Coordinates of C-alpha atoms in Angstrom, one line a residue:
M1 CA -36.7 1.7 -0.4
T2 CA -33.4 -0.1 -0.3
A3 CA -30.0 1.7 0.1
V4 CA -27.4 0.3 -2.3
L5 CA -23.6 1.0 -2.2
D6 CA -21.7 1.3 -5.4
V7 CA -18.1 0.6 -4.2
M8 CA -16.5 1.8 -7.4
A9 CA -18.2 5.2 -6.9
V10 CA -16.5 5.8 -3.5
R11 CA -14.0 8.7 -3.6
A12 CA -11.2 9.6 -1.3
S13 CA -12.6 13.2 -0.9
G14 CA -16.1 14.6 -0.9
D15 CA -19.3 13.2 0.6
P16 CA -19.2 9.4 0.8
A17 CA -23.0 9.4 0.6
R18 CA -22.7 10.1 -3.2
A19 CA -21.8 6.4 -3.6
V20 CA -25.0 5.3 -2.0
F21 CA -28.4 5.5 -3.7
D22 CA -31.9 4.5 -2.6
V23 CA -33.9 2.3 -5.0
E24 CA -37.2 0.6 -5.2
P25 CA -38.1 -2.0 -7.8
S26 CA -40.4 -0.4 -10.3
G27 CA -41.2 -0.5 -13.9
R28 CA -39.7 -3.2 -16.0
V29 CA -37.7 -6.1 -14.4
D30 CA -35.8 -8.4 -16.8
E31 CA -36.4 -12.0 -15.9
I32 CA -33.7 -14.6 -16.4
V33 CA -34.1 -18.3 -15.8
C34 CA -30.9 -20.4 -15.5
D35 CA -29.5 -23.6 -14.1
V36 CA -26.7 -22.0 -12.0
L37 CA -26.4 -18.5 -10.8
V38 CA -23.0 -17.3 -9.6
V39 CA -23.2 -14.1 -7.6
G40 CA -19.7 -12.4 -7.6
G41 CA -17.3 -12.6 -10.4
G42 CA -14.1 -12.6 -8.4
T43 CA -11.4 -15.3 -8.4
G44 CA -13.7 -17.9 -6.9
G45 CA -16.7 -16.7 -8.9
I46 CA -15.2 -16.8 -12.4
S47 CA -13.7 -20.2 -11.6
A48 CA -17.1 -21.4 -10.4
A49 CA -18.8 -20.1 -13.6
L50 CA -16.2 -21.8 -15.8
A51 CA -16.5 -25.1 -14.0
A52 CA -20.3 -25.0 -14.1
T53 CA -20.4 -24.4 -17.9
R54 CA -17.8 -27.1 -18.3
E55 CA -19.9 -29.7 -16.4
L56 CA -23.4 -28.8 -17.5
P57 CA -24.8 -30.3 -20.7
P58 CA -24.7 -28.1 -23.8
T59 CA -28.3 -26.9 -23.0
G60 CA -27.2 -25.7 -19.5
R61 CA -27.2 -22.0 -18.7
V62 CA -25.0 -20.2 -16.2
V63 CA -25.4 -16.5 -15.2
L64 CA -22.6 -14.6 -13.5
L65 CA -23.2 -11.3 -11.7
E66 CA -20.3 -9.0 -10.9
E67 CA -20.7 -5.5 -9.3
T68 CA -17.4 -4.1 -10.7
D69 CA -16.6 -3.8 -14.4
W70 CA -13.9 -6.5 -14.3
I71 CA -14.1 -10.2 -13.5
G72 CA -11.3 -11.7 -11.5
G73 CA -11.4 -10.2 -8.0
Q74 CA -8.1 -10.4 -6.3
L75 CA -6.4 -11.4 -9.5
T76 CA -7.5 -8.2 -11.3
A77 CA -9.7 -5.5 -9.9
Q78 CA -8.3 -5.8 -6.4
G79 CA -4.7 -5.6 -7.6
V80 CA -3.3 -8.6 -5.9
S81 CA -1.6 -9.7 -9.1
A82 CA 1.5 -11.1 -7.4
L83 CA 0.1 -14.6 -6.6
D84 CA 0.2 -15.8 -3.0
E85 CA 1.0 -19.5 -3.5
H86 CA 3.3 -22.2 -2.0
D87 CA 6.6 -24.0 -2.6
H88 CA 5.2 -26.8 -4.7
I89 CA 3.0 -24.8 -7.0
E90 CA 5.1 -25.2 -10.2
R91 CA 4.5 -28.9 -10.2
F92 CA 1.5 -29.6 -7.9
G93 CA -1.1 -28.0 -5.7
G94 CA -3.2 -26.2 -8.2
T95 CA -6.1 -27.3 -10.4
R96 CA -5.6 -27.9 -14.1
S97 CA -7.7 -24.8 -15.0
Y98 CA -5.6 -22.7 -12.5
Y99 CA -2.5 -23.8 -14.2
A100 CA -4.0 -23.0 -17.6
L101 CA -4.6 -19.4 -16.4
R102 CA -1.0 -19.1 -15.1
E103 CA 0.4 -20.5 -18.3
A104 CA -1.7 -18.1 -20.4
I105 CA -0.4 -15.2 -18.5
R106 CA 3.2 -16.4 -18.9
D107 CA 2.7 -17.0 -22.6
H108 CA 1.6 -13.3 -22.9
Y109 CA 4.9 -12.1 -21.4
R110 CA 7.0 -14.7 -23.3
R111 CA 5.8 -13.1 -26.5
L112 CA 7.1 -9.8 -25.3
S113 CA 10.5 -10.9 -23.9
P114 CA 13.2 -13.0 -25.6
A115 CA 14.7 -13.6 -22.1
L116 CA 11.4 -14.9 -20.7
A117 CA 10.7 -17.0 -23.8
R118 CA 13.5 -19.2 -22.9
E119 CA 12.3 -19.8 -19.3
R120 CA 10.0 -22.6 -18.2
H121 CA 8.6 -20.6 -15.2
P122 CA 9.0 -17.0 -16.1
N123 CA 8.2 -14.2 -13.6
P124 CA 7.8 -10.9 -15.4
G125 CA 8.3 -8.9 -12.2
R126 CA 11.2 -10.9 -10.8
C127 CA 9.7 -10.1 -7.4
W128 CA 10.6 -11.9 -4.2
V129 CA 7.3 -12.8 -2.7
T130 CA 5.9 -15.0 -5.5
R131 CA 6.8 -17.0 -8.6
L132 CA 4.4 -15.1 -10.8
A133 CA 3.5 -11.5 -10.8
F134 CA 1.7 -9.7 -13.7
E135 CA -0.3 -6.6 -14.7
P136 CA -4.0 -7.0 -13.6
R137 CA -5.3 -6.3 -17.0
V138 CA -3.4 -9.2 -18.5
A139 CA -5.2 -11.6 -16.1
L140 CA -8.5 -9.9 -17.0
D141 CA -7.8 -10.6 -20.7
M142 CA -6.8 -14.2 -20.1
L143 CA -10.0 -14.8 -18.0
T144 CA -12.1 -13.2 -20.6
T145 CA -10.5 -15.5 -23.2
M146 CA -11.2 -18.5 -21.0
A147 CA -14.8 -17.6 -20.7
A148 CA -15.3 -16.6 -24.3
P149 CA -16.4 -20.0 -25.8
A150 CA -19.2 -20.4 -23.3
V151 CA -20.2 -16.7 -23.6
N152 CA -20.3 -16.8 -27.4
D153 CA -22.5 -19.9 -27.6
G154 CA -24.9 -18.6 -24.9
R155 CA -24.1 -21.0 -22.1
L156 CA -22.6 -18.3 -19.9
R157 CA -24.0 -14.8 -19.4
I158 CA -21.8 -12.3 -17.6
L159 CA -23.6 -9.2 -16.2
L160 CA -21.0 -6.6 -15.1
R161 CA -21.8 -3.7 -12.8
T162 CA -24.7 -5.7 -11.5
K163 CA -25.2 -6.2 -7.7
A164 CA -27.6 -8.5 -5.9
V165 CA -30.0 -6.5 -3.7
S166 CA -32.5 -9.1 -2.4
V167 CA -33.2 -12.8 -2.4
E168 CA -36.5 -14.7 -2.5
T169 CA -36.5 -17.9 -0.5
N170 CA -39.0 -20.7 0.0
R171 CA -38.7 -23.7 2.2
D172 CA -34.9 -23.3 2.7
R173 CA -34.3 -22.8 -1.0
V174 CA -33.3 -19.7 -2.9
E175 CA -36.0 -19.1 -5.5
A176 CA -34.8 -15.8 -7.1
V177 CA -32.2 -13.1 -6.8
L178 CA -33.1 -9.5 -7.6
A179 CA -30.1 -7.4 -8.8
I180 CA -29.6 -3.9 -10.1
H181 CA -27.3 -2.5 -12.7
L182 CA -25.4 0.1 -10.8
D183 CA -25.0 2.5 -13.8
E184 CA -28.3 2.2 -15.6
R185 CA -30.4 1.4 -12.5
R186 CA -31.9 -1.4 -14.5
W187 CA -33.4 -4.4 -12.6
T188 CA -32.9 -8.1 -13.3
R189 CA -34.5 -11.0 -11.5
V190 CA -32.6 -14.3 -11.9
R191 CA -34.5 -17.6 -11.1
P192 CA -31.8 -20.3 -10.8
R193 CA -31.9 -23.9 -9.8
V194 CA -28.7 -23.6 -7.8
V195 CA -26.9 -20.5 -6.5
I196 CA -23.2 -20.0 -5.7
D197 CA -22.3 -17.1 -3.4
A198 CA -18.9 -15.9 -4.6
T199 CA -19.3 -12.3 -3.5
E200 CA -16.3 -10.6 -1.9
L201 CA -18.2 -9.9 1.4
G202 CA -20.4 -13.0 1.5
D203 CA -23.4 -10.8 0.7
L204 CA -25.7 -13.6 -0.5
L205 CA -25.4 -15.4 2.8
A206 CA -27.0 -12.5 4.5
L207 CA -29.5 -11.8 1.8
A208 CA -30.7 -15.4 1.7
G209 CA -30.9 -15.6 5.5
A210 CA -28.2 -18.4 5.6
E211 CA -26.4 -18.9 8.9
Y212 CA -23.0 -17.3 8.9
V213 CA -20.2 -16.0 11.2
V214 CA -18.5 -12.6 11.3
G215 CA -15.2 -11.9 13.0
A216 CA -13.3 -13.7 15.7
E217 CA -14.8 -16.7 17.6
T218 CA -14.0 -17.7 21.1
K219 CA -11.8 -20.6 22.3
A220 CA -14.9 -22.1 23.8
E221 CA -16.6 -22.3 20.4
T222 CA -13.7 -23.5 18.2
G223 CA -11.1 -24.8 20.6
E224 CA -8.4 -22.9 18.7
P225 CA -5.3 -21.7 20.6
H226 CA -5.4 -18.3 18.9
A227 CA -9.2 -17.7 19.2
Q228 CA -10.5 -15.0 21.5
P229 CA -10.1 -16.1 25.1
L230 CA -13.3 -14.7 26.6
E231 CA -15.9 -13.3 24.2
A232 CA -16.5 -13.3 20.4
K233 CA -15.5 -10.2 18.6
P234 CA -17.5 -9.7 15.4
H235 CA -15.7 -6.5 14.7
C236 CA -12.3 -8.3 14.5
V237 CA -12.2 -8.9 10.8
Q238 CA -8.9 -8.9 8.9
S239 CA -7.9 -5.6 7.5
F240 CA -8.6 -4.8 3.9
T241 CA -6.4 -2.9 1.4
Y242 CA -6.7 -0.6 -1.5
T243 CA -3.7 -1.4 -3.6
F244 CA -2.0 0.9 -6.1
V245 CA 0.6 0.7 -8.8
L246 CA 3.7 2.8 -9.2
E247 CA 6.4 3.1 -11.8
N248 CA 10.0 4.2 -11.2
A249 CA 10.5 7.3 -13.4
G250 CA 14.1 7.5 -12.4
S251 CA 16.4 10.0 -10.6
G252 CA 15.4 13.6 -11.0
A253 CA 11.7 12.9 -11.6
H254 CA 9.2 14.4 -9.2
H255 CA 5.8 12.8 -9.0
A256 CA 4.8 13.2 -5.3
I257 CA 1.0 13.6 -5.0
P258 CA -0.8 16.3 -3.1
R259 CA -1.1 15.7 0.6
P260 CA -4.3 13.6 1.2
E261 CA -6.9 14.5 3.8
R262 CA -6.0 13.2 7.3
Y263 CA -2.5 12.4 6.3
E264 CA -0.9 13.2 9.6
H265 CA -3.5 11.1 11.5
Y266 CA -2.8 8.0 9.4
R267 CA 0.9 8.6 9.2
D268 CA 1.1 8.2 13.0
S269 CA -1.7 5.7 13.6
Q270 CA -0.9 3.2 10.9
P271 CA 2.0 4.0 11.2
Y272 CA 3.5 4.5 7.8
S273 CA 6.7 2.6 8.0
L274 CA 9.0 0.1 6.4
R275 CA 9.3 -1.8 9.7
I276 CA 7.1 -4.8 10.1
H277 CA 6.8 -7.6 12.6
V278 CA 7.3 -11.1 11.1
H279 CA 7.2 -14.7 12.4
G280 CA 10.1 -16.7 11.1
G281 CA 9.9 -18.8 8.0
E282 CA 6.4 -18.1 6.8
I283 CA 6.5 -15.4 4.3
Y284 CA 9.3 -12.9 4.7
G285 CA 12.3 -15.0 5.7
E286 CA 13.7 -16.9 8.6
S287 CA 13.9 -14.0 11.0
T288 CA 11.4 -13.5 13.8
G289 CA 10.6 -10.1 15.3
W290 CA 10.8 -6.7 13.8
L291 CA 12.5 -6.3 10.4
D292 CA 13.5 -3.0 8.8
Y293 CA 13.0 -3.0 5.1
A294 CA 14.3 -0.5 2.5
V295 CA 12.4 0.8 -0.5
M296 CA 14.9 -0.2 -3.2
E297 CA 17.8 -2.0 -1.4
Q298 CA 17.8 -5.4 0.3
A299 CA 18.2 -4.6 3.9
P300 CA 19.9 -7.1 6.3
C301 CA 17.8 -10.2 7.1
T302 CA 15.3 -9.4 4.4
K303 CA 14.6 -11.0 1.0
G304 CA 14.4 -7.6 -0.8
G305 CA 13.0 -4.2 -0.7
L306 CA 9.5 -2.8 -0.9
W307 CA 9.9 -2.1 -4.6
T308 CA 10.7 -5.6 -5.6
Y309 CA 8.3 -7.2 -3.1
R310 CA 5.4 -7.2 -5.5
R311 CA 7.0 -5.8 -8.6
L312 CA 4.9 -6.7 -11.6
I313 CA 7.3 -5.7 -14.4
D314 CA 11.1 -5.8 -14.3
H315 CA 11.6 -3.5 -17.3
T316 CA 15.1 -5.0 -18.0
L317 CA 13.4 -8.1 -19.3
F318 CA 11.4 -6.1 -21.9
P319 CA 13.8 -3.7 -23.5
S320 CA 11.5 -2.7 -26.3
V321 CA 8.2 -2.8 -24.4
Y322 CA 8.5 -1.3 -21.0
A323 CA 10.7 1.7 -20.2
R324 CA 10.3 1.5 -16.5
D325 CA 9.7 -0.9 -13.6
I326 CA 6.1 -1.3 -12.4
S327 CA 5.3 -2.3 -8.9
M328 CA 2.1 -3.1 -6.9
I329 CA 2.0 -1.7 -3.4
N330 CA 0.2 -4.0 -1.0
W331 CA 2.0 -3.5 2.4
P332 CA 1.0 -3.2 6.0
G333 CA 1.3 0.5 5.6
N334 CA -1.8 0.6 3.4
D335 CA -3.9 -2.0 5.2
Y336 CA -7.1 -0.4 6.6
R337 CA -7.7 -1.8 10.1
D338 CA -9.9 0.9 11.8
E339 CA -13.2 -0.8 11.2
S340 CA -15.0 -3.7 9.4
I341 CA -17.4 -3.2 6.5
L342 CA -19.3 -6.4 7.2
D343 CA -22.9 -6.2 8.4
R344 CA -22.8 -2.4 8.2
A345 CA -25.3 0.0 6.6
P346 CA -24.3 1.1 3.1
L347 CA -23.4 4.6 4.2
A348 CA -21.2 3.3 7.0
Q349 CA -19.5 1.1 4.5
A350 CA -18.9 4.0 2.2
R351 CA -17.4 6.1 5.0
A352 CA -15.0 3.2 5.9
L353 CA -14.0 2.7 2.3
Q354 CA -13.3 6.4 1.9
D355 CA -11.1 6.3 4.9
A356 CA -9.4 3.2 3.5
K357 CA -8.7 5.1 0.3
R358 CA -7.2 8.0 2.3
V359 CA -5.0 5.5 4.1
S360 CA -3.6 4.2 0.8
L361 CA -3.1 7.6 -0.7
G362 CA -1.5 8.7 2.5
F363 CA 1.0 5.8 2.2
L364 CA 1.6 6.8 -1.4
Y365 CA 2.3 10.4 -0.3
W366 CA 4.6 9.2 2.5
L367 CA 6.6 7.1 0.0
G368 CA 7.1 10.1 -2.2
T369 CA 8.0 12.6 0.6
D370 CA 9.0 10.9 3.9
A371 CA 10.2 7.3 3.3
P372 CA 13.9 6.9 4.2
R373 CA 16.6 6.6 1.5
A374 CA 19.9 4.8 1.8
D375 CA 21.7 8.1 1.3
G376 CA 20.1 9.6 4.4
G377 CA 17.5 11.6 2.5
R378 CA 13.7 11.3 2.7
G379 CA 11.2 10.6 0.0
W380 CA 11.1 8.9 -3.3
P381 CA 9.4 11.4 -5.6
E382 CA 10.5 9.5 -8.7
L383 CA 7.8 6.8 -7.9
S384 CA 5.0 7.8 -10.2
P385 CA 1.3 6.6 -9.8
R386 CA -0.1 4.6 -12.7
P387 CA -3.9 5.2 -12.6
D388 CA -4.2 3.7 -16.1
V389 CA -3.5 0.2 -14.7
F390 CA -6.9 0.1 -13.0
D391 CA -8.5 2.8 -15.1
T392 CA -9.7 4.5 -11.9
V393 CA -9.8 8.2 -11.0
D394 CA -7.5 7.9 -8.0
G395 CA -5.3 5.1 -9.3
L396 CA -6.4 2.7 -6.5
G397 CA -7.9 -0.7 -7.2
K398 CA -11.5 -0.9 -8.4
Y399 CA -12.4 -2.8 -5.3
P400 CA -10.4 -3.2 -2.0
Y401 CA -8.6 -6.5 -1.4
V402 CA -10.9 -8.1 1.1
R403 CA -9.2 -10.8 3.1
E404 CA -12.1 -11.9 5.2
C405 CA -15.8 -11.8 4.6
R406 CA -18.9 -13.4 6.1
R407 CA -18.1 -17.0 6.6
L408 CA -20.7 -19.8 6.1
R409 CA -21.9 -21.9 9.0
G410 CA -21.3 -25.1 7.1
L411 CA -21.6 -28.9 7.6
T412 CA -17.8 -28.8 8.4
T413 CA -15.9 -25.9 9.9
I414 CA -12.1 -25.9 9.4
R415 CA -10.2 -25.1 12.6
E416 CA -6.7 -24.0 13.4
Q417 CA -5.6 -27.2 15.0
Q418 CA -6.5 -29.2 11.9
V419 CA -4.0 -27.3 9.7
S420 CA -1.4 -25.8 12.1
A421 CA 2.0 -27.4 11.9
E422 CA 2.1 -27.1 15.7
Y423 CA -0.7 -29.6 16.0
Q424 CA -0.1 -31.6 12.8
P425 CA 3.3 -33.2 13.1
G426 CA 3.1 -35.2 9.8
A427 CA 3.7 -34.1 6.3
R428 CA 0.0 -33.1 5.8
A429 CA -2.7 -31.4 7.7
E430 CA -5.6 -33.4 9.1
L431 CA -7.2 -35.4 6.3
F432 CA -10.8 -34.9 5.1
A433 CA -12.4 -37.9 3.4
D434 CA -14.7 -35.4 1.6
S435 CA -11.8 -33.4 0.1
V436 CA -12.6 -31.3 -2.9
G437 CA -9.3 -29.6 -3.3
L438 CA -6.0 -28.5 -1.8
G439 CA -4.2 -25.5 -0.5
W440 CA -1.1 -24.4 1.4
Y441 CA -0.2 -21.1 2.9
P442 CA 0.7 -19.9 6.4
I443 CA -2.1 -18.7 8.7
D444 CA -1.6 -15.0 8.1
I445 CA -4.0 -12.8 10.0
H446 CA -3.7 -9.1 9.2
R447 CA -4.8 -7.4 12.4
A448 CA -7.9 -5.2 12.5
G449 CA -8.5 -3.0 15.5
A450 CA -6.6 -2.4 18.7
D451 CA -8.1 -5.5 20.4
D452 CA -7.4 -7.9 17.6
V453 CA -4.3 -10.1 17.6
G454 CA -2.4 -10.6 14.4
V455 CA -1.4 -14.2 13.9
S456 CA 1.2 -15.8 11.7
C457 CA 2.1 -19.5 12.0
R458 CA 3.1 -22.4 9.8
T459 CA 0.6 -24.9 8.4
R460 CA 0.8 -28.3 6.8
P461 CA -0.4 -28.7 3.2
F462 CA -4.2 -29.0 3.7
Q463 CA -7.4 -30.0 1.9
I464 CA -10.7 -28.2 1.3
P465 CA -13.5 -30.3 2.7
L466 CA -16.8 -30.4 0.8
G467 CA -18.7 -29.8 4.0
A468 CA -17.2 -26.4 4.3
L469 CA -19.0 -25.3 1.1
I470 CA -22.5 -26.5 2.2
P471 CA -24.8 -24.5 4.5
I472 CA -26.3 -26.2 7.5
R473 CA -29.8 -25.4 6.2
V474 CA -30.3 -23.7 2.9
R475 CA -30.4 -26.5 0.3
N476 CA -29.5 -25.0 -3.1
L477 CA -26.9 -22.4 -1.9
I478 CA -23.1 -23.2 -2.2
A479 CA -20.2 -21.2 -1.0
G480 CA -17.7 -20.5 -3.8
A481 CA -15.1 -18.1 -2.5
K482 CA -13.5 -17.0 0.8
N483 CA -16.9 -17.4 2.4
L484 CA -16.5 -21.1 3.0
A485 CA -16.8 -22.4 6.5
T486 CA -13.4 -21.4 8.0
T487 CA -12.9 -19.7 11.3
H488 CA -11.4 -16.2 11.7
I489 CA -8.1 -18.0 12.2
T490 CA -8.2 -20.5 9.3
N491 CA -9.5 -17.8 6.9
G492 CA -5.9 -16.6 7.1
C493 CA -4.7 -19.6 5.1
Y494 CA -7.8 -20.4 2.9
R495 CA -8.1 -16.9 1.4
L496 CA -5.3 -17.1 -1.2
H497 CA -5.5 -17.2 -5.0
P498 CA -5.1 -21.0 -5.7
V499 CA -7.4 -21.9 -2.8
E500 CA -10.1 -19.5 -3.7
W501 CA -9.9 -20.6 -7.3
N502 CA -10.1 -24.3 -6.2
T503 CA -13.1 -23.5 -3.9
G504 CA -14.9 -21.8 -6.8
E505 CA -14.1 -24.7 -9.2
A506 CA -15.4 -27.2 -6.7
A507 CA -18.6 -25.2 -6.1
G508 CA -19.3 -24.9 -9.8
T509 CA -18.7 -28.5 -10.4
L510 CA -20.9 -29.4 -7.4
A511 CA -23.7 -27.2 -8.7
A512 CA -23.7 -29.0 -12.0
F513 CA -23.4 -32.4 -10.3
T514 CA -26.5 -31.8 -8.1
L515 CA -28.5 -30.9 -11.1
E516 CA -27.3 -34.0 -13.0
T517 CA -28.1 -36.4 -10.1
G518 CA -31.2 -34.6 -8.7
R519 CA -29.7 -34.7 -5.2
D520 CA -28.8 -31.5 -3.3
A521 CA -25.3 -30.7 -2.0
A522 CA -26.0 -32.0 1.5
A523 CA -27.1 -35.4 0.1
V524 CA -23.8 -35.6 -1.9
H525 CA -21.9 -35.0 1.3
R526 CA -23.6 -37.7 3.4
D527 CA -24.0 -40.4 0.7
A528 CA -20.6 -42.2 0.3
A529 CA -21.3 -43.4 -3.2
L530 CA -22.4 -40.0 -4.4
L531 CA -19.4 -38.4 -2.7
R532 CA -17.0 -40.7 -4.5
A533 CA -18.7 -40.1 -7.8
F534 CA -18.4 -36.4 -7.3
Q535 CA -14.8 -36.6 -6.3
R536 CA -14.1 -38.7 -9.5
R537 CA -15.7 -35.8 -11.5
L538 CA -13.4 -33.3 -9.9
V539 CA -10.3 -35.5 -10.4
A540 CA -11.3 -36.0 -14.1
A541 CA -11.3 -32.2 -14.5
G542 CA -7.8 -32.0 -13.0
V543 CA -8.6 -31.0 -9.4
P544 CA -6.2 -32.6 -6.9
L545 CA -7.7 -33.9 -3.7
Y546 CA -4.7 -35.3 -1.8
W547 CA -1.2 -34.1 -1.4
L548 CA 1.1 -36.3 -3.6
V549 CA 3.4 -33.8 -5.2
D550 CA 5.2 -36.2 -7.6
V551 CA 2.1 -37.0 -9.6
P552 CA 1.0 -33.7 -11.2
V553 CA -2.3 -33.1 -12.9
D554 CA -0.9 -33.9 -16.4
D555 CA 0.4 -37.3 -15.3
P556 CA -1.5 -40.2 -16.8
R557 CA -1.7 -41.8 -13.3
F558 CA -3.2 -38.7 -11.7
A559 CA -6.9 -39.6 -11.5
E560 CA -6.3 -43.2 -10.4
I561 CA -3.8 -42.3 -7.7
Q562 CA -5.8 -39.3 -6.4
M563 CA -8.9 -41.5 -6.0
A564 CA -7.0 -44.2 -4.4
A565 CA -5.5 -41.8 -1.9
V566 CA -8.7 -39.9 -1.1
S567 CA -10.6 -43.2 -0.5
G568 CA -7.9 -44.5 1.7
D569 CA -6.5 -47.2 -0.5
I570 CA -3.2 -45.3 -0.6
I571 CA -1.8 -43.9 2.6
G572 CA 0.6 -41.0 2.3
A573 CA 3.9 -41.4 4.2
P574 CA 3.9 -39.4 7.5
D575 CA 7.2 -37.7 6.5
S576 CA 6.8 -37.2 2.8
L577 CA 4.4 -35.6 0.3
E578 CA 5.4 -38.0 -2.5
A579 CA 3.4 -40.8 -3.9
A580 CA 6.6 -42.8 -4.2
A581 CA 6.8 -42.9 -0.4
A582 CA 3.1 -43.8 0.1
K583 CA 1.8 -47.3 0.9
R584 CA -1.1 -49.4 -0.3
R585 CA -3.5 -50.2 2.4

């Protein structure tokens, strides 16, 4: 018998064991044969599936398994629909398909708002942490539309509410993945030629017996200045968060929820507060130290209040559509940091997830009853939960926002000193000749546990090395999400939306490329000619490999300049990200 956890079945009250069931394959097992199997339909997973269907011939077949009932991961079901991006994103630093998604979301809101219809880069929420925030279901609709052509002609099959349970391997290859439909208890065995692990927890790494790392490494292992000084700490995994959505019902309304279980405990241990510790310039402004935020107002030295931090809808932009503001709450107050859910038994995971839900509901209760007001009062009862946004019983996300999962032991491991601005004095991070994409975000470690150290520090615009997607041993398995070969520290800058999307797109493209060439991923990595051919395939699809911000993906020169740069024929200036400042070798 195998114990299986249904994350969507976890409730904030009652017995968490109700979300766990024992199963044993019996009776009919549906058999599917495909070219590429993507396990996990989150941000990286759907990107990988779209890329694989794009790159395979018309006869190619891709299967995508997703354990929730929504594709999209942090973009949708996890509620991080205020994008964590970077200063250059409106002109450079994302893939063509990522920009297509962003533009589709914006077009949706342009149709609803005359004011936004006139803007080149509209932000429906007018929030201060991002250039684009939106309702999760809108992203879901856009992703569904992007996948529809491949789904309709049979090239892509998406199995929702389907979770991988076991893996059959032979001679360092994945032969089959056995999965179960969580509602119908129906079994499916998928026999793929290539597998991409894009699960939120890196589940397939464990099921396939691939080598991986959990938690914080030591300085002796990674050489990183912020690594653990003495011994590895597998339990030090970044905190995860159940997000929730509120609307402002206005003065006089009273929507405070009943007091959740263990409220007093979490109020004091979290603690529930608008005061957070920041490191200057990364995310929250130029101040360093403790900052006291307000709920609605912009407090001194801050960029804005909690309400506008990740506001999804500014109702004043939509006078005939939205009567009230809508805001996503994803704040240190509802981070769950008591324990990790990695490499735990399903029942232990369910208990931790239940506690995490109580933490978030407790923060919601605190906002309604105890959060300070500018007039000296306490509580904001006019902030009303919107359970319809996620279509969940408790109004929380369908799945927690998981910042850190199992991380692949890959051919390349990305370390802090390769991306940190303290160790990289030039305009860019350390260059990788095997680049398959780009990213930029501060190293932002959300502390987990009393003996973990939160880290926030500047980085330089960095690359995603191909070697970080390829296992050291398993031959037909590729990492396609946050499970690429980072460390505990560098996971803090590689986990964001455009980076995960790019990672998935590179993985899906690689899967198709290995099938086309008959060479596995490790061979592509070590063969210079194959590597350049693969990079040309990525660039042709609009995936940037080198930071040259003045030549965007729609520039006719993009492919030529990108390949010249990644092959070393163009050398970027040490003090500029622009191609105009680069030199020919």
